[in-house]
Amino acid sequence: MTTAAPIRHDWTVDEVAAIHDMPFFALMDRAREVHRAFHDDGEVQLCTLLSVKTGGCPEDCAYCPQSSHYETSVGPEKMLDVRAVLEAADRAKDAGATRFCMGAAWREAKDGPAFDRVVEMVRGVKARGLEACVTLGMLTEDQAKRLKDAGLDAYNHNLDTSREHYRSIISTRTYDERLVTLRNVRRAGITVCSGGIIGMGESVRDRCAMLVELARLQPHPESVPINALVRVPGTPLESLPPIDPVEFVRMIAAARIVMPRSMVRLSAGRTDLSREAQMMCLYVGANSIFYGDRLLTTPNPGQDEDASLIRDAGLAPMKPAGASAQVDAAE
Ligand code: SAM
Ligand code: DTB
Ligand code: SF4
C-alpha cells in the first residue's frame, strides 16, 4: 500500500538524521516512493540563471566569489540593461528552459533606479511566458509587492546551512534576517525558493537542522535548491574537500522526504558529479536542474551534455505551464 506522506512542519533533527542515515538503498526506495506520490517522475524542469548585477557585494558569505571581502577572479561589474537580460531570456526559452532566474550581488534591494530596472526585467520575462525568479538579498514587504505586481513567481533566498553553522559562514547578517525576508516574500503572495549548500565543513546534523528549519515554514518553500559548494579560489572555503557524491544523493533524498510537495532542485556543483550520481539525484526526488553553461559566475555543464543526461535517464524536459495538448501534437 502506498501511504501518501502527510505534510509535516514539526520534524526534529533526530528524525531527519535517522532518515538521512538510513541504509542507502532503503533511503532511495523511500524517497522515490514519496517522489512518485507527489510529482510527475518522468520530467525535469530546466531553469536558466543569469547574473544581472555581478560582484562587489558587501556581505562576507565565505562561499561566495562575489563578496568584496575576498580576492577572487570576479570583480564588480555594471548592472545589465533590460534588453540584454531579455535577449538572454529569449535564448533560454528557445533552448527549452521554462524558468528564468536573475541574481544580483546585493546585501539588500534598495529602492531606486536599479530596483526599477529589475521590476522591468521581471515584466519582460513574464511577457515571454517564462516563470520568473529573482534573488536580490534582503527585501521589504513593499518591494516584494512591487515585484509581485510585475508578475514575479518566486524569490530565491537561501537559509544556506543550520542556524549554528551559519555563524561560521556569514558574519554580516543573521539567520533571523533571512527568515524576515522569507516572510515578506510570502506575505506579498510570491512563492518561496529557499535551500542551502552542502560541503561547507558542516556536519550531517547541520544539514538535517537546515531541512528542519525549511520545513518549519508554513507552507513549505515551493522550491528547495540543494547546492554543493563550488570551491572558488580566493574564498575562505577554497581548500575544503569535495563532498562525496553519495552525500549529495542522501541530502536530495532527505529533502524530498521531509518536503514532499516542494520542487527539489539539483543546483550548483554538478560539474563535479558523474552522470550516474546526477541520475541518482533525479531518481530520489530532484525535479530540476540549472540549464546553460554558467550558473551566476561559475561553470555549469553544457547544454549538449545535459540534453543527453536527460535523454539517457528517459526523462523529458517539463513543458511550459499552459502548453496545450494541441501544441504537443503539432511538435
Ligand atoms: N545576494 C543574494 C543572496 O545572497 O541572497 C543573491 C545571490 S547569491 C549568489 C544566491 C545563492 O547562491 C546563495 O544564497 C548561495 O546559496 C548560492 N551560492 C553562492 N555561491 C555559491 C558557491 N560558491 N557554491 C554554491 N552555492 C553558492
Ligand atoms: C541557488 O540556490 N543556487 C543558484 C541560485 N540559487 C541563485 C546560485 C548558485 C551560484 C553558484 C556560484 C556562482 O555561480 O557564482
Ligand atoms: Fe553577496 Fe549573495 Fe554572495 Fe552573500 S551570497 S556575498 S549576499 S552575492
Short mmCIF file of C-alpha atoms and ligand atoms in Angstrom, two decimals:
data_model
loop_
_atom_site.label_atom_id
_atom_site.label_comp_id
_atom_site.label_asym_id
_atom_site.label_seq_id
_atom_site.Cartn_x
_atom_site.Cartn_y
_atom_site.Cartn_z
CA MET A 1 0.00 0.00 0.00
CA THR A 2 1.31 3.45 -0.82
CA THR A 3 0.67 5.84 2.02
CA ALA A 4 0.75 9.47 0.96
CA ALA A 5 3.15 11.05 3.45
CA PRO A 6 1.49 13.79 5.47
CA ILE A 7 2.90 17.30 5.14
CA ARG A 8 4.70 17.98 8.42
CA HIS A 9 6.16 21.16 9.87
CA ASP A 10 7.39 19.64 13.14
CA TRP A 11 10.24 17.40 12.03
CA THR A 12 13.00 17.02 14.60
CA VAL A 13 16.70 16.91 13.79
CA ASP A 14 16.87 13.36 15.19
CA GLU A 15 14.08 12.21 12.89
CA VAL A 16 15.63 13.80 9.81
CA ALA A 17 19.09 12.47 10.71
CA ALA A 18 17.60 8.97 11.04
CA ILE A 19 16.16 9.32 7.53
CA HIS A 20 19.38 10.77 6.12
CA ASP A 21 21.46 7.93 7.58
CA MET A 22 19.18 5.05 6.57
CA PRO A 23 20.78 2.20 4.64
CA PHE A 24 21.35 3.78 1.23
CA PHE A 25 19.01 1.60 -0.81
CA ALA A 26 16.23 1.89 1.79
CA LEU A 27 16.61 5.67 1.67
CA MET A 28 16.42 5.63 -2.12
CA ASP A 29 13.29 3.46 -2.02
CA ARG A 30 11.52 5.70 0.48
CA ALA A 31 12.43 8.95 -1.30
CA ARG A 32 11.38 7.51 -4.66
CA GLU A 33 8.03 6.48 -3.22
CA VAL A 34 7.37 10.00 -1.90
CA HIS A 35 8.57 11.49 -5.18
CA ARG A 36 6.19 9.37 -7.25
CA ALA A 37 3.26 10.09 -4.94
CA PHE A 38 3.63 13.86 -5.33
CA HIS A 39 5.34 14.53 -8.67
CA ASP A 40 5.49 13.53 -12.29
CA ASP A 41 8.56 11.29 -12.16
CA GLY A 42 9.09 11.47 -15.92
CA GLU A 43 10.02 15.10 -16.21
CA VAL A 44 12.65 17.57 -15.17
CA GLN A 45 12.30 21.35 -15.15
CA LEU A 46 15.04 23.31 -16.89
CA CYS A 47 15.86 26.65 -15.25
CA THR A 48 18.34 29.17 -16.56
CA LEU A 49 20.30 31.53 -14.33
CA LEU A 50 21.63 34.97 -15.17
CA SER A 51 23.66 37.30 -13.01
CA VAL A 52 22.19 40.76 -13.73
CA LYS A 53 24.47 42.51 -11.25
CA THR A 54 27.77 40.77 -10.62
CA GLY A 55 30.33 41.21 -7.84
CA GLY A 56 31.22 43.89 -5.32
CA CYS A 57 28.83 42.57 -2.66
CA PRO A 58 29.32 43.97 0.87
CA GLU A 59 28.33 40.69 2.57
CA ASP A 60 31.06 38.28 3.70
CA CYS A 61 29.48 34.90 2.80
CA ALA A 62 32.52 32.61 2.97
CA TYR A 63 31.46 30.55 -0.06
CA CYS A 64 30.81 33.42 -2.43
CA PRO A 65 33.08 34.62 -5.24
CA GLN A 66 31.04 37.85 -5.45
CA SER A 67 31.84 39.10 -1.96
CA SER A 68 34.06 42.20 -1.95
CA HIS A 69 35.77 40.80 1.17
CA TYR A 70 37.72 38.25 -0.89
CA GLU A 71 40.16 38.41 -3.80
CA THR A 72 38.62 36.22 -6.46
CA SER A 73 38.53 36.41 -10.24
CA VAL A 74 35.08 38.00 -10.01
CA GLY A 75 35.15 41.80 -9.76
CA PRO A 76 32.35 44.34 -9.55
CA GLU A 77 30.53 44.86 -12.84
CA LYS A 78 27.85 47.27 -14.03
CA MET A 79 24.27 46.12 -13.90
CA LEU A 80 23.00 44.63 -17.16
CA ASP A 81 20.41 46.59 -19.11
CA VAL A 82 16.90 45.27 -19.56
CA ARG A 83 17.38 44.49 -23.24
CA ALA A 84 20.44 42.27 -22.67
CA VAL A 85 18.57 40.36 -19.98
CA LEU A 86 15.51 39.80 -22.15
CA GLU A 87 17.68 38.60 -25.02
CA ALA A 88 19.17 36.04 -22.63
CA ALA A 89 15.64 35.08 -21.56
CA ASP A 90 14.70 34.54 -25.22
CA ARG A 91 17.72 32.30 -25.71
CA ALA A 92 16.90 30.33 -22.56
CA LYS A 93 13.33 29.83 -23.72
CA ASP A 94 14.44 28.73 -27.19
CA ALA A 95 16.77 26.20 -25.56
CA GLY A 96 13.85 24.73 -23.57
CA ALA A 97 14.04 26.43 -20.16
CA THR A 98 10.70 27.22 -18.51
CA ARG A 99 12.06 29.20 -15.56
CA PHE A 100 14.42 32.17 -15.70
CA CYS A 101 16.23 33.20 -12.52
CA MET A 102 18.01 36.53 -12.17
CA GLY A 103 20.56 37.21 -9.43
CA ALA A 104 22.06 40.41 -8.05
CA ALA A 105 25.07 40.57 -5.72
CA TRP A 106 23.30 42.83 -3.25
CA ARG A 107 23.07 42.69 0.53
CA GLU A 108 19.58 44.09 0.13
CA ALA A 109 17.41 45.56 -2.59
CA LYS A 110 17.34 49.38 -2.39
CA ASP A 111 14.54 51.45 -3.84
CA GLY A 112 15.68 53.47 -6.85
CA PRO A 113 16.63 53.05 -10.50
CA ALA A 114 18.39 49.68 -10.07
CA PHE A 115 15.35 48.14 -8.39
CA ASP A 116 13.05 49.71 -11.01
CA ARG A 117 15.18 48.03 -13.65
CA VAL A 118 14.76 44.63 -12.01
CA VAL A 119 10.98 45.20 -11.97
CA GLU A 120 11.13 45.82 -15.75
CA MET A 121 13.20 42.67 -16.23
CA VAL A 122 10.57 40.65 -14.37
CA ARG A 123 7.80 42.14 -16.53
CA GLY A 124 9.71 41.24 -19.68
CA VAL A 125 10.45 37.68 -18.57
CA LYS A 126 6.77 37.16 -17.74
CA ALA A 127 5.73 38.59 -21.14
CA ARG A 128 7.74 35.73 -22.67
CA GLY A 129 5.71 33.10 -20.84
CA LEU A 130 8.56 32.00 -18.56
CA GLU A 131 8.41 31.55 -14.80
CA ALA A 132 10.34 34.43 -13.26
CA CYS A 133 12.51 34.15 -10.16
CA VAL A 134 14.88 36.74 -8.68
CA THR A 135 17.40 36.72 -5.86
CA LEU A 136 18.36 40.18 -4.66
CA GLY A 137 19.28 39.79 -0.99
CA MET A 138 17.06 41.19 1.75
CA LEU A 139 13.69 42.53 0.66
CA THR A 140 10.97 44.62 2.34
CA GLU A 141 7.30 43.76 2.07
CA ASP A 142 6.69 46.83 -0.18
CA GLN A 143 9.46 45.78 -2.54
CA ALA A 144 8.06 42.26 -2.62
CA LYS A 145 4.63 43.67 -3.53
CA ARG A 146 6.12 45.64 -6.42
CA LEU A 147 7.80 42.52 -7.76
CA LYS A 148 4.56 40.58 -7.35
CA ASP A 149 2.68 43.25 -9.31
CA ALA A 150 5.22 42.87 -12.12
CA GLY A 151 4.34 39.15 -12.20
CA LEU A 152 7.21 37.62 -10.21
CA ASP A 153 6.59 33.94 -9.44
CA ALA A 154 9.38 33.14 -7.00
CA TYR A 155 12.01 34.72 -4.78
CA ASN A 156 15.22 32.83 -4.00
CA HIS A 157 16.69 33.45 -0.58
CA ASN A 158 18.61 30.53 0.88
CA LEU A 159 18.99 29.65 4.55
CA ASP A 160 22.24 28.08 3.32
CA THR A 161 23.01 25.95 6.41
CA SER A 162 21.93 25.34 10.01
CA ARG A 163 21.43 28.23 12.43
CA GLU A 164 24.55 27.09 14.36
CA HIS A 165 26.86 26.69 11.39
CA TYR A 166 25.63 29.96 9.82
CA ARG A 167 27.79 31.96 12.27
CA SER A 168 31.00 30.45 10.90
CA ILE A 169 29.98 31.20 7.28
CA ILE A 170 28.50 34.73 7.37
CA SER A 171 29.04 37.49 9.94
CA THR A 172 27.37 40.42 8.17
CA ARG A 173 23.76 39.28 8.61
CA THR A 174 21.75 36.95 10.82
CA TYR A 175 19.67 33.85 10.25
CA ASP A 176 16.63 35.71 11.56
CA GLU A 177 17.08 38.47 8.95
CA ARG A 178 16.94 35.72 6.33
CA LEU A 179 13.66 34.48 7.81
CA VAL A 180 12.16 38.00 7.85
CA THR A 181 12.76 38.36 4.10
CA LEU A 182 11.14 34.97 3.50
CA ARG A 183 8.11 36.18 5.49
CA ASN A 184 7.94 39.42 3.44
CA VAL A 185 8.06 37.42 0.22
CA ARG A 186 5.30 35.10 1.39
CA ARG A 187 3.08 37.98 2.53
CA ALA A 188 3.28 39.51 -0.94
CA GLY A 189 1.99 36.26 -2.44
CA ILE A 190 5.26 35.28 -4.12
CA THR A 191 6.39 31.65 -3.86
CA VAL A 192 9.46 30.92 -1.78
CA CYS A 193 12.63 29.34 -3.15
CA SER A 194 14.94 28.53 -0.25
CA GLY A 195 17.54 25.86 0.30
CA GLY A 196 21.22 25.64 1.00
CA ILE A 197 24.72 24.44 0.33
CA ILE A 198 26.46 21.27 1.47
CA GLY A 199 30.22 20.85 1.67
CA MET A 200 30.98 23.95 3.75
CA GLY A 201 32.51 21.99 6.64
CA GLU A 202 29.14 21.39 8.30
CA SER A 203 28.11 18.13 9.98
CA VAL A 204 25.32 15.86 8.79
CA ARG A 205 23.31 17.14 11.77
CA ASP A 206 23.74 20.70 10.45
CA ARG A 207 22.36 19.62 7.08
CA CYS A 208 19.40 17.97 8.77
CA ALA A 209 18.85 21.01 11.02
CA MET A 210 18.64 23.17 7.88
CA LEU A 211 15.96 20.87 6.47
CA VAL A 212 14.08 21.11 9.77
CA GLU A 213 14.18 24.95 9.57
CA LEU A 214 12.97 24.94 5.98
CA ALA A 215 10.16 22.52 6.82
CA ARG A 216 9.03 24.73 9.71
CA LEU A 217 7.94 27.32 7.16
CA GLN A 218 4.21 27.14 6.51
CA PRO A 219 3.66 26.33 3.74
CA HIS A 220 6.94 24.61 2.90
CA PRO A 221 9.07 26.54 0.38
CA GLU A 222 7.65 25.69 -3.04
CA SER A 223 11.22 25.34 -4.25
CA VAL A 224 14.25 23.95 -2.40
CA PRO A 225 17.63 24.29 -4.15
CA ILE A 226 20.34 21.97 -2.88
CA ASN A 227 23.79 23.19 -3.89
CA ALA A 228 27.18 21.55 -3.43
CA LEU A 229 29.81 24.14 -2.62
CA VAL A 230 31.64 25.39 -5.71
CA ARG A 231 35.11 25.87 -4.20
CA VAL A 232 36.21 29.16 -5.70
CA PRO A 233 39.88 30.22 -5.36
CA GLY A 234 40.24 33.28 -3.14
CA THR A 235 37.24 32.46 -0.92
CA PRO A 236 37.87 31.21 2.64
CA LEU A 237 36.35 27.82 1.74
CA GLU A 238 38.52 27.23 -1.33
CA SER A 239 40.53 24.37 0.22
CA LEU A 240 37.72 22.30 1.68
CA PRO A 241 37.50 18.74 0.37
CA PRO A 242 34.83 17.99 -2.24
CA ILE A 243 31.69 16.26 -0.99
CA ASP A 244 31.20 12.55 -1.56
CA PRO A 245 28.54 12.28 -4.32
CA VAL A 246 26.64 9.75 -2.19
CA GLU A 247 26.20 12.50 0.40
CA PHE A 248 24.62 14.71 -2.26
CA VAL A 249 22.17 11.93 -3.14
CA ARG A 250 21.35 11.44 0.56
CA MET A 251 20.66 15.16 1.01
CA ILE A 252 18.35 15.32 -2.02
CA ALA A 253 16.53 12.21 -0.80
CA ALA A 254 16.11 13.62 2.71
CA ALA A 255 14.80 16.93 1.32
CA ARG A 256 12.32 15.03 -0.85
CA ILE A 257 11.00 13.02 2.12
CA VAL A 258 10.79 15.99 4.52
CA MET A 259 9.13 18.36 2.00
CA PRO A 260 7.12 16.06 -0.28
CA ARG A 261 5.35 18.71 -2.36
CA SER A 262 8.32 21.04 -2.94
CA MET A 263 10.29 21.24 -6.14
CA VAL A 264 13.73 19.99 -5.07
CA ARG A 265 16.41 21.48 -7.30
CA LEU A 266 19.74 19.83 -8.04
CA SER A 267 21.62 23.14 -8.19
CA ALA A 268 25.28 24.20 -8.06
CA GLY A 269 28.04 21.60 -8.04
CA ARG A 270 27.02 19.36 -10.94
CA THR A 271 30.30 19.83 -12.81
CA ASP A 272 31.93 17.68 -10.09
CA LEU A 273 29.24 14.97 -10.25
CA SER A 274 29.27 12.00 -12.60
CA ARG A 275 26.26 11.38 -14.84
CA GLU A 276 25.42 8.40 -12.65
CA ALA A 277 25.39 10.49 -9.47
CA GLN A 278 23.21 13.11 -11.16
CA MET A 279 20.81 10.41 -12.33
CA MET A 280 20.58 9.12 -8.75
CA CYS A 281 19.70 12.63 -7.57
CA LEU A 282 16.95 12.79 -10.20
CA TYR A 283 15.77 9.31 -9.20
CA VAL A 284 15.43 10.11 -5.49
CA GLY A 285 13.49 13.31 -5.98
CA ALA A 286 15.24 16.18 -7.73
CA ASN A 287 12.76 17.89 -10.07
CA SER A 288 15.02 20.35 -11.82
CA ILE A 289 18.48 21.38 -12.92
CA PHE A 290 20.07 24.64 -13.99
CA TYR A 291 20.45 24.57 -17.75
CA GLY A 292 23.10 26.62 -19.53
CA ASP A 293 26.87 26.63 -19.28
CA ARG A 294 27.04 29.21 -16.49
CA LEU A 295 25.44 29.43 -13.06
CA LEU A 296 25.87 33.02 -11.82
CA THR A 297 29.66 33.34 -12.10
CA THR A 298 30.87 29.71 -12.15
CA PRO A 299 30.63 26.96 -14.80
CA ASN A 300 27.72 24.54 -15.18
CA PRO A 301 27.59 21.52 -17.54
CA GLY A 302 26.97 22.41 -21.20
CA GLN A 303 23.53 22.11 -22.76
CA ASP A 304 24.51 19.20 -25.00
CA GLU A 305 25.78 17.25 -22.03
CA ASP A 306 22.56 17.93 -20.11
CA ALA A 307 20.34 17.12 -23.08
CA SER A 308 21.97 13.67 -23.25
CA LEU A 309 21.78 13.23 -19.47
CA ILE A 310 18.04 13.85 -19.59
CA ARG A 311 17.54 11.66 -22.63
CA ASP A 312 19.62 8.80 -21.25
CA ALA A 313 17.69 8.93 -17.98
CA GLY A 314 14.48 8.60 -20.00
CA LEU A 315 13.19 11.93 -18.73
CA ALA A 316 11.56 14.76 -20.64
CA PRO A 317 12.02 18.48 -20.07
CA MET A 318 8.99 19.99 -18.35
CA LYS A 319 6.66 21.84 -20.74
CA PRO A 320 5.78 25.47 -20.14
CA ALA A 321 2.68 25.85 -17.94
CA GLY A 322 -0.37 26.17 -20.15
CA ALA A 323 1.23 24.40 -23.13
CA SER A 324 -1.82 22.75 -24.68
CA ALA A 325 -2.15 19.19 -25.92
CA GLN A 326 -2.59 20.59 -29.43
CA VAL A 327 0.76 22.31 -29.26
CA ASP A 328 2.27 18.99 -28.14
CA ALA A 329 0.64 17.16 -31.03
CA ALA A 330 1.92 19.73 -33.52
CA GLU A 331 5.53 19.23 -32.49
N1 SAM B 1 22.95 38.17 -2.89
C1 SAM B 1 21.79 37.39 -2.85
C2 SAM B 1 21.74 36.44 -1.68
O1 SAM B 1 22.75 36.11 -1.13
O2 SAM B 1 20.63 36.02 -1.34
C3 SAM B 1 21.55 36.60 -4.13
C4 SAM B 1 22.70 35.94 -4.86
S1 SAM B 1 23.54 34.63 -4.01
C5 SAM B 1 24.89 34.32 -5.11
C6 SAM B 1 22.43 33.23 -4.18
C7 SAM B 1 22.84 31.93 -3.56
O3 SAM B 1 23.86 31.33 -4.33
C8 SAM B 1 23.42 31.94 -2.17
O4 SAM B 1 22.45 32.01 -1.17
C9 SAM B 1 24.15 30.61 -2.10
O5 SAM B 1 23.30 29.62 -1.57
C10 SAM B 1 24.45 30.31 -3.57
N2 SAM B 1 25.90 30.30 -3.79
C11 SAM B 1 26.72 31.37 -3.87
N3 SAM B 1 27.99 31.00 -4.05
C12 SAM B 1 28.00 29.64 -4.09
C13 SAM B 1 29.03 28.66 -4.22
N4 SAM B 1 30.31 29.01 -4.34
N5 SAM B 1 28.68 27.37 -4.23
C14 SAM B 1 27.37 27.00 -4.10
N6 SAM B 1 26.36 27.89 -3.95
C15 SAM B 1 26.67 29.19 -3.94
C1 DTB B 2 20.78 28.69 -5.66
O1 DTB B 2 20.47 28.09 -4.61
N1 DTB B 2 21.78 28.37 -6.45
C2 DTB B 2 21.91 29.31 -7.55
C3 DTB B 2 20.64 30.16 -7.38
N2 DTB B 2 20.12 29.73 -6.13
C4 DTB B 2 20.71 31.63 -7.46
C5 DTB B 2 23.20 30.06 -7.49
C6 DTB B 2 24.43 29.20 -7.46
C7 DTB B 2 25.61 30.08 -7.52
C8 DTB B 2 26.90 29.31 -7.60
C9 DTB B 2 28.08 30.20 -7.61
C10 DTB B 2 28.18 31.14 -8.77
O2 DTB B 2 27.96 30.73 -9.94
O3 DTB B 2 28.51 32.32 -8.55
FE1 SF4 B 3 26.55 38.79 -1.57
FE2 SF4 B 3 24.72 36.93 -2.02
FE3 SF4 B 3 27.35 36.43 -2.45
FE4 SF4 B 3 26.48 36.69 0.06
S1 SF4 B 3 25.86 35.09 -1.44
S2 SF4 B 3 28.32 37.65 -0.82
S3 SF4 B 3 24.87 38.23 -0.20
S4 SF4 B 3 26.07 37.87 -3.56
#
